[in-house]
Short mmCIF file of C-alpha atoms and ligand atoms in Angstrom, two decimals:
data_model
loop_
_atom_site.label_atom_id
_atom_site.label_comp_id
_atom_site.label_asym_id
_atom_site.label_seq_id
_atom_site.Cartn_x
_atom_site.Cartn_y
_atom_site.Cartn_z
CA MET A 1 95.24 -48.16 160.63
CA ASN A 2 92.59 -48.10 163.35
CA SER A 3 89.00 -46.96 163.95
CA GLU A 4 90.62 -43.56 165.58
CA LYS A 5 92.73 -42.86 162.62
CA ILE A 6 89.88 -43.66 160.08
CA LYS A 7 87.64 -41.28 162.21
CA TYR A 8 90.76 -38.67 161.70
CA LEU A 9 90.84 -39.17 158.15
CA VAL A 10 87.12 -38.71 157.50
CA ALA A 11 87.16 -35.48 159.26
CA LYS A 12 90.59 -34.22 157.91
CA TYR A 13 89.22 -34.57 154.36
CA ASN A 14 85.84 -34.00 154.94
CA LEU A 15 84.50 -37.19 153.59
CA PRO A 16 80.91 -38.54 153.89
CA LYS A 17 80.35 -40.99 156.99
CA PHE A 18 79.81 -44.16 154.74
CA ARG A 19 83.64 -43.82 153.95
CA ILE A 20 84.15 -45.14 157.31
CA ASN A 21 82.55 -48.51 156.19
CA GLN A 22 84.67 -48.64 153.16
CA PHE A 23 87.70 -47.89 154.86
CA ASN A 24 86.86 -50.71 157.38
CA ASP A 25 86.24 -53.30 154.70
CA ALA A 26 89.18 -52.22 152.57
CA PHE A 27 91.88 -52.68 155.57
CA PHE A 28 90.39 -55.17 157.85
CA LYS A 29 88.48 -57.47 155.60
CA GLN A 30 90.18 -57.53 152.32
CA ARG A 31 93.54 -56.64 154.00
CA LEU A 32 94.46 -54.07 151.32
CA THR A 33 97.87 -52.59 151.98
CA SER A 34 97.73 -49.12 150.15
CA PHE A 35 95.04 -46.47 149.63
CA ASP A 36 95.30 -46.83 145.92
CA GLU A 37 93.90 -50.28 146.08
CA ILE A 38 90.67 -48.88 147.66
CA LYS A 39 88.38 -48.81 144.39
CA THR A 40 85.50 -47.79 146.08
CA LEU A 41 87.05 -44.47 146.48
CA PRO A 42 87.39 -41.52 143.70
CA LYS A 43 90.63 -41.61 142.12
CA ALA A 44 91.47 -38.17 143.12
CA LEU A 45 91.09 -39.08 146.61
CA ARG A 46 92.84 -42.29 146.39
CA THR A 47 95.90 -40.06 145.01
CA THR A 48 95.65 -37.72 147.78
CA LEU A 49 95.86 -40.28 150.55
CA GLU A 50 98.51 -42.35 148.86
CA THR A 51 100.92 -39.36 148.88
CA ASP A 52 99.79 -37.68 152.17
CA GLU A 53 98.86 -40.82 154.40
CA GLN A 54 100.17 -43.99 156.00
CA VAL A 55 98.27 -47.09 156.21
CA LEU A 56 100.49 -48.60 158.66
CA SER A 57 102.40 -47.08 161.62
CA VAL A 58 105.14 -49.67 161.28
CA SER A 59 107.04 -50.50 158.27
CA PRO A 60 108.87 -53.80 157.90
CA TYR A 61 112.57 -53.77 158.14
CA LYS A 62 113.37 -57.50 158.11
CA LEU A 63 111.49 -60.68 158.18
CA PHE A 64 112.75 -63.92 159.33
CA SER A 65 111.17 -67.36 158.83
CA SER A 66 112.12 -70.63 160.59
CA LYS A 67 113.06 -73.51 158.70
CA SER A 68 109.60 -75.30 160.14
CA LYS A 69 107.65 -72.23 158.46
CA LYS A 70 105.59 -72.42 162.03
CA ALA A 71 107.44 -69.12 163.19
CA PHE A 72 108.16 -65.94 161.73
CA LYS A 73 109.68 -62.99 163.25
CA ALA A 74 109.34 -59.20 161.75
CA LEU A 75 111.42 -56.36 162.71
CA LEU A 76 109.39 -53.24 162.34
CA LYS A 77 110.64 -49.92 161.91
CA LEU A 78 108.64 -47.10 163.79
CA HIS A 79 108.38 -43.11 162.57
CA ASP A 80 111.61 -42.34 164.70
CA ASP A 81 113.41 -45.27 163.53
CA ALA A 82 112.86 -47.45 166.77
CA LEU A 83 112.57 -50.96 166.02
CA ILE A 84 110.42 -53.44 167.61
CA GLU A 85 109.62 -57.03 167.04
CA THR A 86 106.71 -59.20 166.51
CA VAL A 87 106.39 -62.85 166.26
CA LEU A 88 103.86 -65.07 164.32
CA LEU A 89 103.45 -68.43 165.23
CA ASN A 90 101.42 -71.65 164.16
CA PRO A 91 101.89 -74.13 166.99
CA LYS A 92 98.79 -76.27 165.60
CA PRO A 93 97.38 -76.57 162.20
CA ASP A 94 94.44 -74.32 162.83
CA LEU A 95 96.01 -71.84 165.33
CA TRP A 96 97.64 -68.60 164.10
CA SER A 97 99.08 -66.58 166.96
CA CYS A 98 100.88 -63.44 167.08
CA CYS A 99 102.97 -62.17 169.89
CA ILE A 100 103.25 -58.28 169.91
CA SER A 101 105.26 -55.79 171.70
CA SER A 102 104.02 -52.87 173.95
CA GLN A 103 107.09 -50.82 174.73
CA VAL A 104 110.44 -50.38 172.76
CA GLY A 105 112.40 -52.02 175.44
CA CYS A 106 111.47 -52.55 178.91
CA GLY A 107 112.23 -50.62 182.01
CA LEU A 108 111.80 -53.67 184.37
CA GLY A 109 115.14 -55.30 183.88
CA CYS A 110 114.20 -58.86 184.88
CA THR A 111 117.78 -60.49 184.77
CA PHE A 112 117.32 -63.18 182.56
CA CYS A 113 115.53 -61.24 179.80
CA ALA A 114 117.16 -59.89 176.70
CA THR A 115 114.46 -57.22 176.53
CA GLY A 116 115.04 -55.95 180.11
CA SER A 117 118.65 -55.50 179.51
CA MET A 118 117.84 -52.86 176.77
CA GLY A 119 116.23 -50.60 179.31
CA LEU A 120 112.72 -48.44 178.19
CA MET A 121 113.11 -46.33 175.20
CA ARG A 122 109.46 -45.56 174.94
CA ASN A 123 105.92 -46.57 174.97
CA LEU A 124 104.29 -47.90 171.93
CA THR A 125 100.92 -45.93 170.75
CA GLU A 126 97.64 -47.56 170.43
CA GLU A 127 98.09 -47.92 166.72
CA GLU A 128 101.58 -49.00 166.76
CA ILE A 129 100.26 -51.86 168.93
CA THR A 130 97.47 -53.13 167.00
CA ASP A 131 99.42 -52.24 163.55
CA GLN A 132 101.57 -55.21 164.43
CA VAL A 133 98.72 -57.54 164.08
CA LEU A 134 97.18 -55.72 161.12
CA TYR A 135 101.04 -56.05 159.51
CA TRP A 136 100.50 -59.87 159.93
CA GLN A 137 97.13 -59.82 158.68
CA MET A 138 98.20 -58.19 155.62
CA SER A 139 101.24 -59.93 155.25
CA ASP A 140 101.72 -62.68 152.21
CA VAL A 141 102.07 -65.19 154.86
CA LEU A 142 98.36 -65.21 156.08
CA LYS A 143 96.73 -63.23 153.34
CA SER A 144 97.91 -65.21 150.49
CA LEU A 145 96.70 -68.55 152.57
CA GLY A 146 93.37 -66.71 153.30
CA ILE A 147 93.92 -67.11 156.82
CA LYS A 148 93.17 -64.88 159.88
CA LEU A 149 95.09 -64.59 162.87
CA ASN A 150 92.83 -66.11 166.00
CA ASN A 151 94.81 -65.38 168.93
CA ILE A 152 96.83 -62.48 170.04
CA VAL A 153 99.19 -62.58 172.86
CA TYR A 154 101.04 -59.36 174.67
CA MET A 155 104.36 -61.25 175.32
CA GLY A 156 106.68 -59.24 172.75
CA MET A 157 108.82 -56.40 173.97
CA GLY A 158 107.84 -54.44 177.13
CA GLU A 159 105.79 -54.59 180.18
CA PRO A 160 102.07 -54.00 178.80
CA PHE A 161 101.03 -52.68 182.31
CA CYS A 162 103.55 -50.23 182.45
CA ASN A 163 101.71 -48.61 179.46
CA LYS A 164 98.24 -49.28 180.53
CA LYS A 165 96.54 -46.28 178.55
CA ALA A 166 97.63 -47.31 175.12
CA VAL A 167 97.58 -51.10 175.88
CA PHE A 168 93.98 -50.85 177.24
CA ALA A 169 92.74 -48.71 174.21
CA SER A 170 94.56 -51.40 172.04
CA LEU A 171 92.59 -54.17 173.50
CA ASN A 172 89.51 -52.33 172.94
CA GLU A 173 90.22 -52.04 169.13
CA LEU A 174 91.38 -55.60 168.79
CA MET A 175 88.07 -56.53 170.05
CA ASN A 176 85.97 -53.93 167.88
CA PRO A 177 83.54 -55.77 165.63
CA SER A 178 84.17 -53.21 162.95
CA THR A 179 87.87 -53.60 162.64
CA PHE A 180 89.88 -56.44 164.34
CA ASN A 181 86.80 -58.37 165.60
CA ILE A 182 88.81 -60.69 167.71
CA GLY A 183 87.27 -62.47 170.67
CA ALA A 184 88.10 -61.20 174.15
CA ARG A 185 89.15 -64.95 175.13
CA HIS A 186 91.60 -65.25 172.29
CA ILE A 187 93.67 -62.26 173.57
CA SER A 188 96.10 -62.83 176.49
CA VAL A 189 98.07 -60.21 178.30
CA SER A 190 101.02 -61.22 180.17
CA THR A 191 102.39 -58.90 183.28
CA ALA A 192 105.42 -59.24 185.50
CA GLY A 193 102.90 -58.20 188.13
CA ILE A 194 102.05 -54.54 188.26
CA VAL A 195 99.74 -55.06 191.13
CA PRO A 196 97.24 -52.10 190.84
CA VAL A 197 96.93 -52.66 186.95
CA ILE A 198 96.05 -56.24 187.64
CA LYS A 199 93.01 -55.12 189.56
CA ASP A 200 92.05 -52.72 186.84
CA PHE A 201 92.33 -55.30 184.33
CA ALA A 202 90.04 -57.55 185.94
CA ASP A 203 87.55 -54.59 186.23
CA THR A 204 87.79 -53.46 182.51
CA PHE A 205 88.65 -57.01 180.66
CA PRO A 206 87.21 -59.62 182.76
CA GLN A 207 86.77 -61.98 179.58
CA THR A 208 90.42 -61.47 178.32
CA ASN A 209 93.13 -64.07 179.53
CA LEU A 210 95.62 -62.73 181.79
CA ALA A 211 99.35 -64.30 182.58
CA LEU A 212 101.29 -63.45 185.40
CA SER A 213 105.09 -64.02 184.96
CA LEU A 214 106.01 -65.49 188.50
CA HIS A 215 109.43 -67.53 188.21
CA ALA A 216 109.96 -67.69 191.57
CA SER A 217 107.87 -67.85 194.74
CA ASP A 218 110.24 -66.69 197.47
CA ASP A 219 110.51 -63.00 197.60
CA ALA A 220 114.25 -62.89 197.92
CA LEU A 221 114.72 -65.03 194.94
CA ARG A 222 111.98 -63.42 193.05
CA GLN A 223 113.66 -60.16 193.60
CA GLU A 224 116.93 -61.05 192.43
CA LEU A 225 115.35 -62.38 189.07
CA MET A 226 112.83 -59.74 188.94
CA PRO A 227 113.26 -56.24 190.45
CA ILE A 228 109.61 -55.40 190.22
CA ASN A 229 109.07 -57.94 193.34
CA LYS A 230 110.37 -55.07 195.60
CA PRO A 231 107.50 -52.50 195.14
CA TYR A 232 105.24 -55.66 194.63
CA PRO A 233 106.27 -58.22 196.54
CA LEU A 234 104.21 -61.76 196.58
CA GLU A 235 102.03 -61.00 199.36
CA LYS A 236 100.75 -57.91 197.22
CA LEU A 237 100.74 -59.93 194.18
CA LYS A 238 98.58 -62.73 196.02
CA ASN A 239 95.96 -60.20 196.84
CA ALA A 240 95.84 -58.80 193.32
CA LEU A 241 95.44 -62.27 192.41
CA ASP A 242 92.63 -63.13 194.52
CA TYR A 243 90.83 -59.92 193.40
CA TYR A 244 91.32 -60.90 189.81
CA LEU A 245 89.89 -64.57 190.33
CA ASP A 246 86.97 -63.33 192.42
CA LYS A 247 86.15 -60.95 189.79
CA THR A 248 86.54 -62.80 186.82
CA ASN A 249 86.06 -66.53 187.82
CA ARG A 250 88.61 -67.20 184.75
CA LYS A 251 91.43 -69.47 184.72
CA ILE A 252 94.99 -67.56 185.19
CA PHE A 253 98.43 -68.87 183.71
CA PHE A 254 101.40 -68.50 185.83
CA GLU A 255 104.50 -68.34 183.60
CA TYR A 256 107.75 -69.89 185.20
CA THR A 257 110.68 -69.85 183.49
CA LEU A 258 113.02 -72.68 184.62
CA LEU A 259 116.51 -71.48 185.11
CA GLY A 260 118.77 -74.38 185.59
CA ASN A 261 119.98 -74.69 189.12
CA ARG A 262 118.21 -71.18 190.08
CA ASN A 263 114.64 -72.04 190.33
CA ASP A 264 114.29 -75.68 189.19
CA SER A 265 114.79 -77.85 192.47
CA ILE A 266 112.23 -79.83 194.19
CA PRO A 267 112.18 -77.52 197.16
CA THR A 268 111.47 -74.28 195.19
CA ALA A 269 108.75 -76.49 193.51
CA GLU A 270 107.39 -76.73 196.95
CA GLN A 271 107.41 -73.23 197.53
CA LEU A 272 105.43 -72.81 194.16
CA VAL A 273 102.87 -75.19 195.47
CA SER A 274 102.45 -73.48 198.58
CA PHE A 275 102.20 -70.11 196.98
CA VAL A 276 99.40 -71.60 194.49
CA LYS A 277 97.77 -73.09 197.32
CA SER A 278 97.57 -69.75 199.46
CA ILE A 279 95.47 -68.55 196.39
CA LYS A 280 91.94 -68.74 197.25
CA LYS A 281 90.42 -69.79 193.82
CA ASN A 282 93.70 -72.00 193.25
CA HIS A 283 91.91 -74.26 190.96
CA LEU A 284 91.72 -71.77 188.47
CA VAL A 285 95.62 -71.52 188.45
CA HIS A 286 97.39 -73.13 185.25
CA ILE A 287 101.49 -73.26 185.32
CA ASN A 288 103.01 -73.08 182.23
CA LEU A 289 106.59 -74.02 182.54
CA ILE A 290 108.95 -72.11 179.97
CA LEU A 291 112.51 -73.57 179.11
CA TYR A 292 114.97 -70.89 179.30
CA ASN A 293 115.89 -69.24 175.85
CA LYS A 294 119.65 -68.29 175.62
CA THR A 295 120.31 -64.77 175.83
CA ASP A 296 123.52 -63.27 176.49
CA LYS A 297 122.89 -63.53 180.18
CA ASP A 298 124.56 -65.76 182.45
CA TYR A 299 121.59 -68.38 182.88
CA MET A 300 121.34 -71.92 181.70
CA GLU A 301 118.71 -74.18 180.67
CA SER A 302 117.28 -76.64 183.10
CA GLN A 303 118.19 -80.56 182.20
CA LYS A 304 115.22 -82.35 180.56
CA THR A 305 114.81 -84.52 183.69
CA THR A 306 114.81 -81.90 186.19
CA ALA A 307 112.25 -79.96 184.10
CA THR A 308 109.83 -83.18 183.99
CA GLN A 309 110.44 -83.85 187.55
CA PHE A 310 109.52 -80.15 188.37
CA LYS A 311 106.38 -80.43 186.39
CA ASN A 312 105.32 -83.96 187.99
CA HIS A 313 105.74 -82.53 191.21
CA LEU A 314 103.27 -79.73 190.64
CA ILE A 315 100.87 -81.97 188.85
CA ASN A 316 101.34 -84.55 191.88
CA ASN A 317 100.01 -81.87 194.08
CA GLY A 318 97.00 -81.35 192.06
CA ILE A 319 98.33 -78.25 190.00
CA SER A 320 97.43 -78.16 186.30
CA THR A 321 100.77 -77.87 184.51
CA THR A 322 102.25 -77.81 180.97
CA ILE A 323 105.81 -77.24 179.72
CA ARG A 324 105.22 -74.80 176.92
CA LYS A 325 106.31 -75.80 173.59
CA ASN A 326 109.32 -73.67 172.20
CA LEU A 327 108.74 -72.46 168.54
CA GLY A 328 110.63 -69.95 166.89
CA ARG A 329 114.15 -70.52 168.78
CA ASP A 330 116.15 -70.69 165.60
CA ILE A 331 114.90 -67.18 164.89
CA ASN A 332 115.16 -65.68 168.34
CA GLY A 333 111.81 -65.03 168.62
CA ALA A 334 110.99 -67.28 171.32
CA CYS A 335 110.28 -65.67 174.71
CA GLY A 336 113.04 -63.44 176.02
CA GLN A 337 115.14 -63.39 172.94
CA LEU A 338 113.18 -60.67 171.29
CA ALA A 339 115.82 -57.90 171.71
CA LEU A 340 118.89 -59.81 170.73
CA LYS A 341 120.57 -56.99 168.51
CA ASN A 342 121.62 -59.27 165.71
CA PRO A 343 119.24 -62.28 165.09
CA ILE A 344 121.34 -63.29 162.30
CA LYS A 345 124.68 -63.45 164.32
CA ASN A 346 122.97 -65.30 166.96
CA ALA A 347 121.04 -68.04 164.95
CA SER A 348 122.11 -70.44 162.74
CA VAL A 349 121.97 -69.04 159.03
CA ASP A 350 120.88 -72.18 157.55
CA ASN A 351 117.60 -71.99 159.60
CA LEU A 352 116.98 -68.53 158.45
CA GLN A 353 115.23 -67.26 155.59
CA LEU A 354 115.52 -63.53 155.23
CA SER A 355 112.49 -62.43 153.06
CA ILE A 356 112.41 -58.66 152.77
N1 SAH B 1 106.68 -57.98 180.15
C1 SAH B 1 105.69 -59.01 180.16
C2 SAH B 1 105.57 -59.66 179.13
C3 SAH B 1 106.80 -60.07 177.87
S1 SAH B 1 107.80 -61.31 178.22
C4 SAH B 1 106.20 -60.09 181.29
O1 SAH B 1 107.24 -60.03 181.68
O2 SAH B 1 105.12 -60.94 181.33
C5 SAH B 1 106.89 -62.76 178.02
C6 SAH B 1 107.55 -63.82 178.81
O3 SAH B 1 108.93 -64.48 178.78
C7 SAH B 1 107.36 -63.61 180.45
O4 SAH B 1 106.90 -64.60 180.97
C8 SAH B 1 109.02 -63.38 180.58
O5 SAH B 1 109.41 -63.84 181.78
C9 SAH B 1 109.45 -64.84 179.66
N2 SAH B 1 110.88 -64.61 179.31
C10 SAH B 1 111.90 -63.52 179.52
N3 SAH B 1 112.93 -63.85 179.07
C11 SAH B 1 113.10 -65.32 178.77
C12 SAH B 1 113.91 -66.12 178.52
N4 SAH B 1 115.43 -65.78 178.30
N5 SAH B 1 113.65 -67.42 178.21
C13 SAH B 1 112.46 -67.83 178.63
N6 SAH B 1 111.37 -66.97 178.89
C14 SAH B 1 111.67 -65.67 179.28
FE1 SF4 B 2 110.27 -56.73 180.74
FE2 SF4 B 2 108.76 -58.81 180.75
FE3 SF4 B 2 111.66 -58.79 179.98
FE4 SF4 B 2 110.90 -58.57 182.51
S1 SF4 B 2 110.55 -60.27 181.18
S2 SF4 B 2 112.38 -57.08 181.38
S3 SF4 B 2 109.02 -57.07 182.35
S4 SF4 B 2 109.93 -57.75 179.24
#
């Protein structure tokens, strides 16, 4: 459900314009999950809508919750039976964040990422993207606690900038005051580095956060890890980042997944320092080091001491750096694990509660 669909329903059933506010209120404020619950609508209309229309374009297939109850993963089924995954995280007492997918699979084939090995099946529609957020808002997890999501990250399955039209439309909808009403600064989009779209994003959404998946600062290594580095090598990326920072003057986040013995040595940290220093407004760069989450790929996690040394090297060179907290590992809801075919088989069953 989104404002487009509400407009469509109003037109299709020839309803007066004031019904728009009633629908907005029902779905986005009261978080009602069926047409039948909207008591402001006449009974006959409720019955017709209930029979002929769907509130959500996604339907829950399985819901997993981590033992800590701070991470939940939903497998959602689409109209064509494709499955996507979305994750709800509660990293701090007052922070509820959801991670959403933008495509079924991903065509960019990063060699350490489980979604990459699926290939691209299809793009999600604008409604399928925002319905992941609405699904969580309507879920018992949030609704029963009276909590609203206050942070959205496009870091699930897929490359958002390879589905620009629907992703840009979904961003506008998430910020729409009549529906989701989420502030631009509470939304982050992560890209593997689609250079022209980074520039479009800077022009169109200068207040929304951008995360760039870097993972290596040497073209040969980056290309090995991320084939997209071939059409968009580091020099082009750097230019796009300069453009973004000039336009927005906002902090930018680099994601750097530490892969044991591949990109976690001090010489690679030095390359990373040089790359960051080559960016004009490099004081705006923040590096998020991510610990590698196990997939079926042949990579291993960095040693704890190696990760700390890598981080300290960056900090000692004046670069703001943190190691990202890993929530949701026991449900394979952590970064890059979203595509694992059988989440139950790949996780300890003790740590999982299957709720649907
Ligand atoms: N396609 C986008 C957004 C989704 S991936 C992108 O690549 O930026 C979200 C983040 O998880 C990216 O930084 C990605 O590189 C990282 N990631 C992928 N697989 C991972 C894994 N196995 N362990 C840790 N991080 C991973
Ligand atoms: Fe696609 Fe991002 Fe995974 Fe790369 S890391 S394959 S871009 S989802």
